[in-house]
XYZ file of C-alpha atoms in Angstrom:
766
model
C 142.451 78.312 48.807
C 140.505 75.732 50.164
C 140.513 77.354 53.581
C 139.822 80.793 52.181
C 136.702 79.554 50.447
C 135.721 77.941 53.577
C 136.063 80.942 55.290
C 134.592 83.224 52.739
C 131.428 80.892 52.846
C 130.754 80.819 56.504
C 131.245 84.427 56.782
C 128.748 84.951 54.016
C 126.166 82.900 55.415
C 126.803 84.086 59.221
C 126.423 87.825 57.530
C 122.969 85.985 56.138
C 121.598 84.691 59.195
C 122.292 87.831 60.619
C 120.508 90.065 57.896
C 117.376 87.793 57.898
C 117.155 88.114 61.741
C 117.529 92.012 61.636
C 114.763 91.733 58.692
C 112.269 89.534 60.823
C 112.512 91.822 63.535
C 111.889 94.856 61.826
C 108.845 93.321 59.965
C 107.711 92.539 63.377
C 108.040 95.898 64.819
C 106.234 97.138 61.786
C 104.026 94.467 61.736
C 102.653 94.593 65.649
C 103.253 98.574 65.583
C 100.884 98.803 62.780
C 98.200 96.378 63.586
C 98.217 97.603 67.696
C 97.969 100.714 66.346
C 94.974 100.301 64.149
C 93.127 98.005 66.490
C 93.367 100.796 69.182
C 92.022 103.204 66.774
C 89.124 100.623 66.376
C 88.501 99.861 70.022
C 88.463 103.600 70.838
C 85.945 104.235 67.907
C 83.769 101.089 69.426
C 83.831 101.958 72.742
C 82.736 105.715 71.802
C 80.463 104.802 69.751
C 78.880 101.894 72.042
C 79.549 105.270 75.340
C 77.121 107.196 73.049
C 74.675 104.686 72.923
C 74.711 103.558 75.891
C 74.211 107.270 76.384
C 71.276 107.692 75.058
C 69.514 104.696 75.980
C 69.986 105.332 79.564
C 68.946 109.259 78.687
C 65.642 107.629 77.489
C 65.062 105.491 79.667
C 65.242 107.081 82.651
C 62.128 108.710 83.219
C 60.480 105.466 83.280
C 62.418 103.802 85.695
C 60.536 102.294 89.145
C 62.298 102.848 92.010
C 65.145 100.693 93.105
C 63.007 99.711 96.482
C 60.446 97.965 94.315
C 62.580 95.465 93.199
C 64.193 94.763 96.629
C 60.922 94.479 98.724
C 60.092 91.218 97.095
C 63.983 90.171 97.333
C 64.578 91.163 101.287
C 61.856 89.568 104.004
C 60.886 91.497 106.470
C 62.213 89.719 108.910
C 65.452 89.509 107.707
C 65.386 93.616 108.040
C 63.816 94.212 111.539
C 63.076 91.380 114.210
C 59.521 91.108 114.485
C 58.365 92.376 111.485
C 55.546 90.441 109.053
C 54.807 92.525 105.990
C 55.514 95.645 103.729
C 53.255 98.158 103.051
C 52.129 99.705 99.652
C 54.598 101.568 97.805
C 54.154 105.754 98.562
C 53.085 107.427 95.608
C 54.891 110.862 96.391
C 57.830 108.713 98.109
C 60.059 105.547 97.312
C 59.329 104.745 100.880
C 56.989 101.482 101.858
C 55.419 101.330 105.374
C 57.089 98.137 107.766
C 54.371 96.185 109.308
C 53.879 93.766 111.792
C 50.572 92.696 113.216
C 48.955 94.300 110.490
C 50.129 97.909 112.162
C 52.784 100.441 111.102
C 56.180 100.066 112.613
C 58.274 102.291 110.811
C 59.318 102.717 107.205
C 61.877 101.095 104.950
C 63.533 102.670 101.656
C 66.572 101.821 99.528
C 69.410 104.674 100.020
C 70.192 105.137 95.925
C 66.671 106.003 95.592
C 67.440 109.562 97.891
C 71.149 109.946 97.210
C 73.417 109.445 94.213
C 76.676 108.805 95.756
C 78.458 105.866 93.873
C 80.934 103.335 94.939
C 84.555 102.653 93.828
C 82.860 100.735 91.169
C 81.624 103.510 89.687
C 77.689 101.978 90.479
C 75.260 103.138 93.157
C 75.446 100.691 96.887
C 72.054 99.546 97.306
C 71.432 99.349 101.352
C 67.971 99.255 102.339
C 67.078 100.763 105.610
C 64.726 100.617 108.035
C 63.257 104.128 110.359
C 60.896 104.199 113.238
C 58.220 106.966 114.124
C 61.088 108.059 116.227
C 63.343 108.607 112.904
C 66.261 105.470 114.813
C 67.253 102.664 112.858
C 65.464 99.607 113.400
C 67.360 97.565 110.502
C 70.007 97.912 107.767
C 70.832 95.428 104.833
C 73.515 95.610 102.146
C 71.286 94.317 99.297
C 73.572 94.890 96.553
C 77.030 96.199 95.465
C 79.635 95.973 93.149
C 82.879 97.215 94.832
C 85.571 95.385 93.730
C 87.729 96.077 97.218
C 84.464 94.411 98.819
C 84.339 91.001 96.494
C 87.865 90.647 96.171
C 89.394 90.198 99.271
C 87.001 91.496 101.775
C 84.507 89.087 103.292
C 80.683 90.304 102.591
C 79.976 89.235 106.057
C 82.228 91.296 107.391
C 80.591 94.482 105.413
C 76.621 93.341 106.263
C 78.177 93.462 110.086
C 79.404 96.898 109.867
C 76.069 97.834 108.147
C 74.123 96.235 110.557
C 75.640 98.339 113.526
C 73.715 101.148 112.134
C 70.712 99.708 113.970
C 69.911 101.799 116.709
C 71.245 105.312 115.110
C 69.528 108.478 116.642
C 68.511 110.369 112.943
C 67.545 113.224 115.108
C 71.440 113.664 116.965
C 72.738 113.293 112.898
C 70.635 116.399 111.997
C 71.947 118.377 115.518
C 75.482 116.855 114.970
C 75.737 117.710 111.526
C 75.966 113.847 110.789
C 79.018 113.485 113.202
C 77.580 111.880 116.240
C 78.323 108.065 115.272
C 81.255 106.573 115.462
C 82.295 105.599 111.748
C 83.605 102.141 111.775
C 86.585 101.483 109.005
C 87.456 98.461 107.894
C 90.689 98.469 106.856
C 91.097 97.658 103.141
C 87.729 99.348 102.207
C 88.069 103.072 103.829
C 86.602 104.488 100.668
C 83.665 101.887 100.035
C 82.844 102.193 104.211
C 82.503 105.885 103.667
C 80.283 105.957 100.690
C 77.719 103.589 102.677
C 77.789 105.674 105.713
C 77.324 109.194 103.177
C 74.296 107.566 101.468
C 72.719 106.165 104.917
C 72.996 109.490 107.068
C 72.150 111.464 104.285
C 69.180 109.132 102.942
C 67.884 108.606 106.285
C 67.837 111.963 107.048
C 66.021 113.004 103.665
C 63.541 110.362 104.601
C 62.436 111.028 108.197
C 62.361 115.330 106.964
C 59.982 114.126 104.321
C 57.777 112.232 106.776
C 58.639 114.270 109.475
C 59.438 111.691 111.718
C 60.865 112.174 115.206
C 60.089 115.887 114.848
C 62.019 116.757 112.049
C 60.620 118.729 109.335
C 61.791 119.636 105.470
C 63.307 122.628 105.188
C 60.526 124.620 103.456
C 59.936 128.540 103.720
C 57.771 128.735 106.596
C 58.015 132.092 107.406
C 60.299 135.165 105.610
C 63.780 134.460 104.272
C 66.792 136.699 104.961
C 69.738 137.356 103.165
C 73.126 139.664 104.334
C 72.009 142.996 103.527
C 75.882 145.227 101.581
C 74.363 148.362 102.944
C 74.085 147.499 106.549
C 76.621 148.705 108.690
C 78.417 147.988 111.808
C 79.264 149.743 115.526
C 83.370 151.264 115.770
C 83.603 149.576 119.204
C 83.890 146.533 120.939
C 81.210 147.024 123.407
C 78.878 147.934 121.198
C 79.336 145.088 119.116
C 78.891 142.842 121.987
C 75.594 144.814 123.422
C 74.385 143.989 120.037
C 74.955 140.273 119.473
C 77.673 141.243 116.392
C 80.029 139.278 118.345
C 79.508 136.277 120.782
C 81.094 135.006 124.033
C 81.904 131.509 125.697
C 83.836 132.144 128.999
C 84.466 129.224 131.275
C 86.185 128.999 134.663
C 88.096 126.120 136.142
C 85.584 125.679 138.266
C 82.670 124.923 135.263
C 85.803 122.922 133.874
C 86.380 120.596 136.910
C 82.780 120.275 137.276
C 81.857 119.031 134.047
C 84.484 116.068 134.158
C 83.443 115.352 137.307
C 79.964 114.452 136.189
C 81.188 111.898 133.524
C 81.261 108.253 134.581
C 84.930 108.023 134.145
C 86.699 108.365 138.179
C 89.447 109.407 136.346
C 88.761 112.423 135.236
C 87.867 114.222 138.329
C 90.904 112.622 139.923
C 92.920 114.778 137.010
C 91.342 117.771 138.331
C 92.896 121.379 137.172
C 94.872 122.218 140.608
C 93.808 126.617 139.717
C 91.536 128.484 141.777
C 87.733 127.912 140.568
C 87.883 131.322 139.291
C 90.885 130.631 137.238
C 90.145 132.055 133.453
C 89.973 128.188 131.590
C 89.240 130.016 128.046
C 87.667 133.392 126.909
C 86.302 132.738 123.526
C 84.555 135.117 120.963
C 83.052 134.755 117.671
C 81.659 136.945 114.908
C 80.475 136.367 111.185
C 83.288 138.784 109.338
C 82.530 138.124 105.856
C 79.752 139.989 106.403
C 81.621 143.220 105.058
C 81.137 145.976 107.800
C 81.443 143.676 110.382
C 85.067 142.454 108.761
C 85.782 146.291 108.554
C 84.966 147.264 112.202
C 86.999 144.403 113.527
C 89.837 143.816 110.706
C 90.620 147.565 109.441
C 90.184 147.869 105.749
C 93.365 147.026 104.775
C 92.788 143.940 106.566
C 89.236 142.858 105.527
C 90.035 143.564 101.882
C 92.562 141.460 102.275
C 90.171 138.931 103.871
C 87.335 139.393 100.965
C 90.013 138.939 98.380
C 90.972 135.700 100.213
C 87.364 133.893 100.032
C 85.989 132.820 96.987
C 82.376 133.150 95.860
C 80.001 131.653 98.202
C 82.480 131.662 100.931
C 82.370 133.151 104.431
C 84.426 133.477 107.032
C 84.614 134.022 111.170
C 86.983 135.639 113.346
C 87.947 133.269 116.254
C 89.687 134.925 119.294
C 90.632 133.387 122.693
C 92.715 133.659 125.958
C 92.995 131.640 129.293
C 94.393 128.284 130.362
C 93.169 126.095 126.994
C 93.413 127.055 123.457
C 90.791 126.300 120.939
C 93.692 126.026 118.661
C 95.642 123.173 120.266
C 98.844 121.997 118.054
C 97.144 118.948 116.390
C 96.714 121.040 113.391
C 100.385 121.319 112.941
C 100.478 117.315 112.479
C 97.345 116.493 110.726
C 96.640 120.208 109.117
C 92.608 119.980 111.087
C 91.535 122.340 113.981
C 90.344 119.196 115.931
C 88.600 121.471 118.692
C 86.533 123.763 117.372
C 83.310 122.454 114.471
C 80.930 125.000 113.660
C 77.184 122.998 113.682
C 74.309 124.677 111.481
C 71.341 122.452 111.554
C 72.681 119.015 109.934
C 75.876 120.225 108.573
C 79.277 120.784 110.314
C 82.678 122.100 109.286
C 85.806 121.498 110.604
C 88.357 124.051 109.702
C 91.306 123.079 107.843
C 95.020 124.863 107.907
C 94.608 125.727 104.309
C 91.286 127.424 105.080
C 92.695 129.509 108.155
C 94.882 132.551 108.674
C 96.328 134.435 111.368
C 94.378 138.261 112.034
C 97.015 141.063 113.043
C 95.384 143.240 115.888
C 91.744 144.060 116.647
C 90.737 147.570 114.955
C 87.482 147.895 116.925
C 88.055 150.388 119.911
C 88.296 149.126 123.538
C 88.873 145.726 122.373
C 90.776 143.453 125.010
C 93.692 142.043 124.584
C 93.679 138.075 123.716
C 96.746 135.538 122.827
C 94.511 133.612 120.085
C 93.400 135.509 117.237
C 92.639 133.549 113.552
C 90.300 133.267 110.962
C 88.531 130.843 109.592
C 87.033 129.998 106.063
C 83.883 128.205 105.686
C 83.844 126.493 102.035
C 80.993 127.693 99.740
C 79.998 123.991 99.253
C 79.013 122.985 102.490
C 75.187 124.530 102.207
C 76.456 127.351 104.884
C 73.388 130.029 105.468
C 74.905 133.076 107.014
C 71.135 134.720 107.960
C 70.051 131.279 109.927
C 71.585 130.472 113.567
C 74.668 128.341 113.942
C 76.912 127.578 117.031
C 80.748 126.836 117.229
C 81.257 123.849 119.824
C 85.117 123.558 121.332
C 85.988 120.190 122.145
C 87.720 120.780 125.570
C 90.137 116.933 126.502
C 91.622 115.817 129.769
C 94.451 113.440 129.507
C 93.451 110.537 132.096
C 96.499 108.214 131.256
C 99.846 108.158 129.291
C 97.915 107.922 126.384
C 94.306 107.980 126.778
C 91.757 111.025 126.874
C 88.304 111.738 127.534
C 86.274 114.571 126.240
C 83.370 117.291 126.508
C 81.846 119.712 124.650
C 80.885 123.645 124.929
C 78.914 125.307 122.676
C 78.910 129.003 121.775
C 75.275 130.005 119.702
C 75.775 132.379 116.999
C 72.937 134.501 115.711
C 73.719 137.608 112.937
C 71.706 140.504 113.979
C 68.864 141.736 112.306
C 70.645 144.604 111.410
C 72.625 143.135 109.121
C 69.997 140.938 107.301
C 67.225 142.009 104.371
C 64.336 140.011 103.881
C 64.124 138.008 100.316
C 61.405 138.583 98.224
C 58.459 136.006 98.574
C 59.274 134.629 94.572
C 62.915 133.969 95.869
C 62.314 132.453 99.588
C 60.063 129.948 97.697
C 63.168 128.234 95.921
C 64.996 125.936 98.439
C 68.344 126.594 99.235
C 70.344 125.425 95.726
C 73.626 123.818 97.996
C 70.849 121.648 100.136
C 68.773 120.376 97.065
C 72.074 119.832 94.845
C 72.947 116.377 95.501
C 76.258 117.100 93.324
C 77.008 119.649 95.633
C 76.819 117.052 98.510
C 78.859 114.004 96.409
C 81.754 116.607 95.922
C 81.764 117.212 99.611
C 82.284 113.693 100.402
C 85.206 112.673 97.965
C 87.189 116.656 99.538
C 86.202 115.216 102.230
C 88.130 111.672 101.552
C 91.345 114.034 99.759
C 91.415 116.098 103.032
C 91.953 112.998 105.197
C 94.641 111.838 103.062
C 96.213 114.926 101.956
C 99.528 113.735 103.280
C 99.670 110.570 101.243
C 98.864 112.832 98.488
C 101.635 115.458 99.072
C 104.283 111.889 99.676
C 103.068 110.500 95.563
C 103.657 114.138 94.793
C 107.028 113.532 95.584
C 107.663 110.096 94.359
C 106.417 111.179 91.028
C 108.247 113.947 91.311
C 111.502 112.576 92.067
C 110.985 109.506 89.383
C 110.122 112.293 86.499
C 113.301 113.849 87.558
C 115.415 109.823 87.169
C 114.026 109.333 83.828
C 114.363 113.013 82.636
C 118.297 112.964 84.041
C 118.703 109.176 83.298
C 122.356 109.499 81.570
C 123.422 111.690 84.965
C 121.785 108.842 87.072
C 123.555 105.659 85.375
C 127.011 106.975 85.090
C 127.281 105.246 88.708
C 125.933 101.951 88.732
C 126.253 101.742 92.467
C 124.085 104.858 92.782
C 121.504 103.779 90.074
C 121.537 99.947 92.573
C 121.001 102.312 95.766
C 118.098 104.539 94.418
C 116.315 101.591 92.581
C 116.157 99.279 95.529
C 115.366 102.209 98.079
C 112.288 103.615 95.711
C 110.817 100.133 95.390
C 110.919 99.804 98.840
C 109.522 102.809 99.190
C 106.705 101.673 97.108
C 106.184 98.525 98.876
C 105.562 100.081 101.798
C 104.072 103.036 101.522
C 102.388 102.585 98.229
C 101.335 98.970 98.830
C 101.142 97.918 102.499
C 100.671 101.089 103.768
C 98.426 103.177 101.030
C 96.983 100.244 99.536
C 97.360 102.158 96.139
C 97.445 99.145 94.294
C 96.676 99.934 90.236
C 94.502 96.590 88.895
C 93.288 95.413 85.969
C 89.836 96.107 87.942
C 90.284 99.669 87.378
C 90.183 99.449 83.805
C 86.734 97.295 83.948
C 85.255 99.537 86.278
C 86.102 102.665 84.016
C 84.784 100.435 81.181
C 81.632 100.032 83.009
C 81.134 103.680 84.109
C 81.016 104.341 80.072
C 78.939 102.056 79.478
C 76.397 102.656 82.098
C 77.175 106.646 82.357
C 80.411 107.963 83.192
C 81.227 110.049 86.545
C 83.961 111.781 87.686
C 83.300 111.126 90.934
C 83.325 107.897 90.987
C 87.019 107.495 90.471
C 88.233 110.941 92.971
C 86.419 108.853 95.793
C 90.385 107.043 95.620
C 92.615 110.330 95.695
C 96.360 107.749 95.098
C 94.418 105.744 93.108
C 93.309 108.843 90.610
C 96.482 110.395 90.684
C 98.432 107.283 89.650
C 96.509 106.669 87.004
C 96.454 109.955 85.348
C 100.492 110.026 85.754
C 100.616 106.521 84.313
C 98.338 108.315 80.942
C 101.165 110.729 80.943
C 104.243 108.418 81.352
C 102.566 106.334 78.603
C 103.397 108.872 76.220
C 106.900 109.555 77.345
C 108.392 106.041 78.268
C 105.963 103.437 78.186
C 104.324 101.035 80.493
C 107.800 100.461 82.387
C 107.167 104.027 84.607
C 104.630 102.386 86.617
C 105.220 98.389 85.731
C 109.201 98.851 86.829
C 109.286 101.099 89.866
C 105.369 102.145 90.985
C 103.409 98.981 91.211
C 104.041 97.625 94.807
C 103.845 93.843 93.267
C 106.603 94.479 90.995
C 108.453 95.829 93.633
C 107.514 92.877 96.045
C 109.156 90.579 93.667
C 112.387 92.182 92.466
C 113.207 92.883 96.130
C 112.651 89.133 97.125
C 114.398 88.113 93.996
C 117.602 90.265 94.953
C 117.730 88.471 98.584
C 117.502 85.239 96.650
C 120.699 86.324 94.966
C 122.017 87.352 97.482
C 121.648 83.835 98.751
C 122.452 82.023 96.001
C 119.380 80.456 94.849
C 119.844 79.513 90.962
C 118.730 81.786 88.450
C 116.850 80.495 85.202
C 116.872 81.569 82.104
C 114.440 80.725 79.604
C 115.319 79.866 76.111
C 114.302 82.698 74.016
C 111.868 80.966 71.676
C 109.835 79.786 74.911
C 110.207 83.121 76.462
C 108.857 85.045 73.468
C 106.040 83.036 72.858
C 104.837 83.209 76.898
C 105.230 86.937 76.223
C 101.279 86.336 74.806
C 99.670 84.899 77.805
C 99.214 88.231 79.565
C 97.398 89.239 76.617
C 95.321 86.592 76.442
C 94.271 87.247 80.031
C 93.729 90.306 79.943
C 91.171 89.826 76.292
C 89.507 87.027 78.227
C 89.067 89.256 80.995
C 87.522 91.945 79.153
C 85.427 89.895 77.100
C 83.437 88.397 80.267
C 83.358 92.185 81.590
C 81.046 92.950 78.521
C 78.717 90.167 79.328
C 78.931 90.931 83.331
C 81.773 93.142 85.119
C 80.928 91.271 88.436
C 82.348 88.659 86.803
C 85.279 89.228 85.314
C 86.352 91.346 88.677
C 85.682 87.784 90.232
C 88.260 86.299 87.576
C 90.603 89.347 88.067
C 91.739 86.935 90.720
C 94.500 85.885 88.759
C 96.232 89.368 89.967
C 97.855 88.332 93.371
C 97.137 91.886 94.263
C 95.000 91.849 96.752
C 96.495 89.146 98.073
C 99.615 90.213 98.517
C 99.394 94.335 99.115
C 96.072 94.806 100.212
C 95.631 92.346 102.605
C 99.302 91.233 103.233
C 98.555 87.821 102.907
C 95.723 88.113 105.689
C 93.608 85.906 103.344
C 92.242 82.117 102.861
C 94.968 79.645 102.112
C 93.870 79.256 98.297
C 94.687 82.752 97.624
C 97.898 82.747 99.333
C 98.866 80.037 98.412
C 98.657 81.063 94.580
C 100.633 84.590 95.810
C 103.364 82.703 97.529
C 103.702 80.493 94.325
C 104.355 83.038 92.106
C 106.678 84.770 94.488
C 108.647 81.652 94.505
C 108.300 81.278 91.104
C 109.763 84.804 90.771
C 113.069 83.677 92.988
C 114.194 81.413 90.173
C 113.419 83.688 87.149
C 112.861 87.211 87.976
C 109.516 89.199 87.810
C 108.391 85.826 86.243
C 104.854 87.141 87.051
C 105.134 90.140 85.007
C 107.156 89.033 81.822
C 103.966 86.753 81.266
C 101.105 86.301 83.442
C 99.786 90.234 84.405
C 96.877 91.611 82.579
C 97.555 95.264 83.809
C 101.193 94.834 82.095
C 99.198 93.676 78.914
C 96.441 96.363 79.091
C 99.503 99.343 79.719
C 101.689 97.579 77.008
C 98.968 98.237 73.901
C 98.361 102.027 74.650
C 102.674 102.413 74.993
C 103.046 101.418 71.920
C 102.184 104.882 71.132
C 104.850 106.416 73.038
C 106.574 109.563 71.560
C 109.920 109.542 72.289
C 112.537 106.604 72.783
C 115.187 107.435 75.840
C 116.970 104.300 75.727
C 120.404 104.321 73.769
C 121.948 102.090 71.616
C 124.919 101.564 69.969
C 125.094 100.149 66.538
C 127.289 97.056 67.704
C 124.071 96.260 70.270
C 122.957 92.710 69.498
C 126.036 92.311 66.700
C 127.630 91.268 68.012
C 127.746 92.538 71.618
C 124.965 90.768 73.333
C 125.803 91.808 77.150
C 122.970 94.378 77.499
C 120.410 91.297 76.300
C 122.131 88.685 78.752
C 121.703 91.164 81.563
C 118.183 92.219 81.278
C 116.234 91.333 83.809
C 113.279 90.546 82.548
C 114.987 89.779 78.978
C 113.275 92.402 76.787
C 116.149 93.322 74.651
C 116.220 91.100 71.188
C 119.129 88.842 70.002
C 119.645 91.353 67.233
C 119.813 93.929 69.885
C 115.829 95.703 70.144
C 114.288 96.714 73.136
C 110.631 95.753 72.912
C 108.692 98.275 74.288
C 105.968 95.898 75.633
C 108.392 93.675 77.700
C 110.742 97.362 78.879
C 110.469 98.172 82.527
C 113.004 100.831 82.189
C 115.320 99.844 85.403
C 118.202 101.552 83.391
C 120.600 99.221 84.092
C 121.123 98.600 80.236
C 122.186 102.715 80.354
C 124.266 101.516 83.188
C 125.910 98.939 80.673
C 125.485 102.084 77.805
C 128.273 103.857 79.576
C 130.177 101.370 81.492
C 133.605 101.187 81.489
C 134.147 97.478 82.253
C 131.372 95.786 80.706
C 130.330 97.456 77.112
C 132.971 97.200 74.395
C 132.523 99.915 72.687
C 133.041 102.367 75.566
C 135.906 100.142 75.936
C 137.218 100.642 72.728
C 137.179 104.536 73.549
C 139.107 104.452 76.323
C 141.712 102.106 74.735
C 141.560 104.834 71.749
C 141.877 107.752 74.580
C 144.739 105.773 76.434
C 146.891 105.622 72.987
C 146.165 109.060 72.467
C 146.946 110.651 75.575
C 150.180 108.136 76.689
C 152.889 110.213 77.865
C 155.824 108.402 76.332
C 154.829 106.933 72.930
C 158.816 106.120 72.277
C 158.550 102.578 71.825
C 155.270 102.184 70.584
C 154.601 101.839 66.687
C 154.865 105.425 65.418
C 153.507 104.725 62.437
C 151.475 108.218 61.366
C 153.332 109.782 64.889
C 155.972 110.948 64.268
C 155.391 114.230 64.755
C 153.434 113.797 67.868
C 154.173 116.241 70.851
C 154.318 113.177 73.452
C 156.951 111.370 71.300
C 160.796 111.889 72.762
C 163.201 113.037 70.217
C 166.748 111.792 70.793
């Protein structure tokens, strides 16, 4: 009797302890959920109030803001900008430009790019570059005086960026105006592509604006000095090819082999002459003709009514199109567009704009409808985007790039121009009032900024497509996770393969590593005036942040932290190797582990607080993230940074995902809104946690409470618990179901306990 009482008492005590743990867990869940919810609501409301106030203050003071140049005339020594310069003259009243003096004489002019162009860097803030130019529109000196670029502040030496900027000395802005800003070679620095492109864009565009405004090098502002013209929609085009050639509707470039060999013979490289084409000199190298087919009557004469209608529907408002046809030994298209999507052998140039054609702005055309048209082996239509500032009434030229191989993987190049001017018969004079207004596309700073980020997106088109495919596959895996996790091996192979792709492609190749710095930059942009352009400059980061925002509503932070974070992938993959070679794994006591969770939230709140005072200082302190060292710079960095990143990875060999669990401020930032997720995809049994602890013991980041609840703040959605949920060898619930099913479907129950089963059809009756 005493034995029964003790057992009963122990049982009751055990149940009470379990009930207490359950209640405590539920109270913790309710409290934290509500607390975080209201904290988030308060944060958003406060942020909106601060943003409105900041934008109002910005609007009120914008008109009274002095030029940026005025600030740096006192800070930057003339001799540091240009060797031998002694002083600056007074700031001009009509333009934020100051004379540069030597011996009391003007040797040039200085300006700051951000006074003329509004292109912002990745940080959302302008990059202030001080430039000096002479009377011939040549750059005398360049100095990067201020920036807030995270990739420059953290990881890449400032001296490296300054050296790149200083290399613009000697740049001829007259040549840049003639080539549309494409006559110089862009020196890209690995890991700072966006920043370099923004600096280059601002120097070229600001330099051309200053040179035109001051008349340097013979350049002049685009002002209406005579009548201006636009396309006359009522004009008619000739119906035959010969007449169109005669009146200039069609323009021609014809080169024979002799001309090409002579052009390469004049080059400094003797190898080009040795590789001369072995054909008769009179052999046609290329015979190419061009027409502006976006003019309705020209398009109808050359393409026919049906295809011209298709062309007009293909073009968006403000766009234009040219027809290019060719024959001969050389192709104006080449084959490079098949790999990279860009036609690298032709470029359209008008004044200081240049247009390179891409495959999505290209159509093959059918037969030429104009009577008497010759046969051409290549017939193509190319679309000119609306935002580049192209004027169909002004002359332009199509530049043909001709290449010659001089070694196994080396080529030399020369160019030939096909000049085009739409005949006067297709034009009509614009009224004086309209002519007085400058072209909107040339004046619009927004259009120029949009052109820059579109250019970056075009150059990273393949990377964008690859990331889109990765996101599609991962989304499908999440939606159909119960199918995927039926097989432990399939789940493991899929996860390891995806993490390898994340590390190698997203991380080391594309440098698409999200960072808490991105969030701080976003907050800084909201405080100082939000602009989408600043965030569109990095396509992969932009797409990743949008996908993370969507994933937070569905799956919490685990979609990014568990699958798309390159440093997280590096930690997990190295830990898998460590397990294979027998490195022991440490499991921290639950109480200590639970308390260490709070460290990453403290780090995030600390960085956020510092960012309210100084975003630059917060970006420096964000070095707590080893992402730049391990992913962006691939450990090629000063030894303290490498030692820190290596220490975190070594800790991760013993405690899986050590950094993710306890230190990552980005993970903490994502965990807060993740509490508002709309769905709970991870299935659980009522037996989970009491008595079964299989999932809790095998969770790689200990995100499952001993009472069985999954902590969404810590869960990385690795799907291992869903593998266990369906495991026939580890899950007690599944094993018990299998036993019952086997007992019911046994072929012979004759020797079993037949109580309740006397009439079962599988029982043999004798």
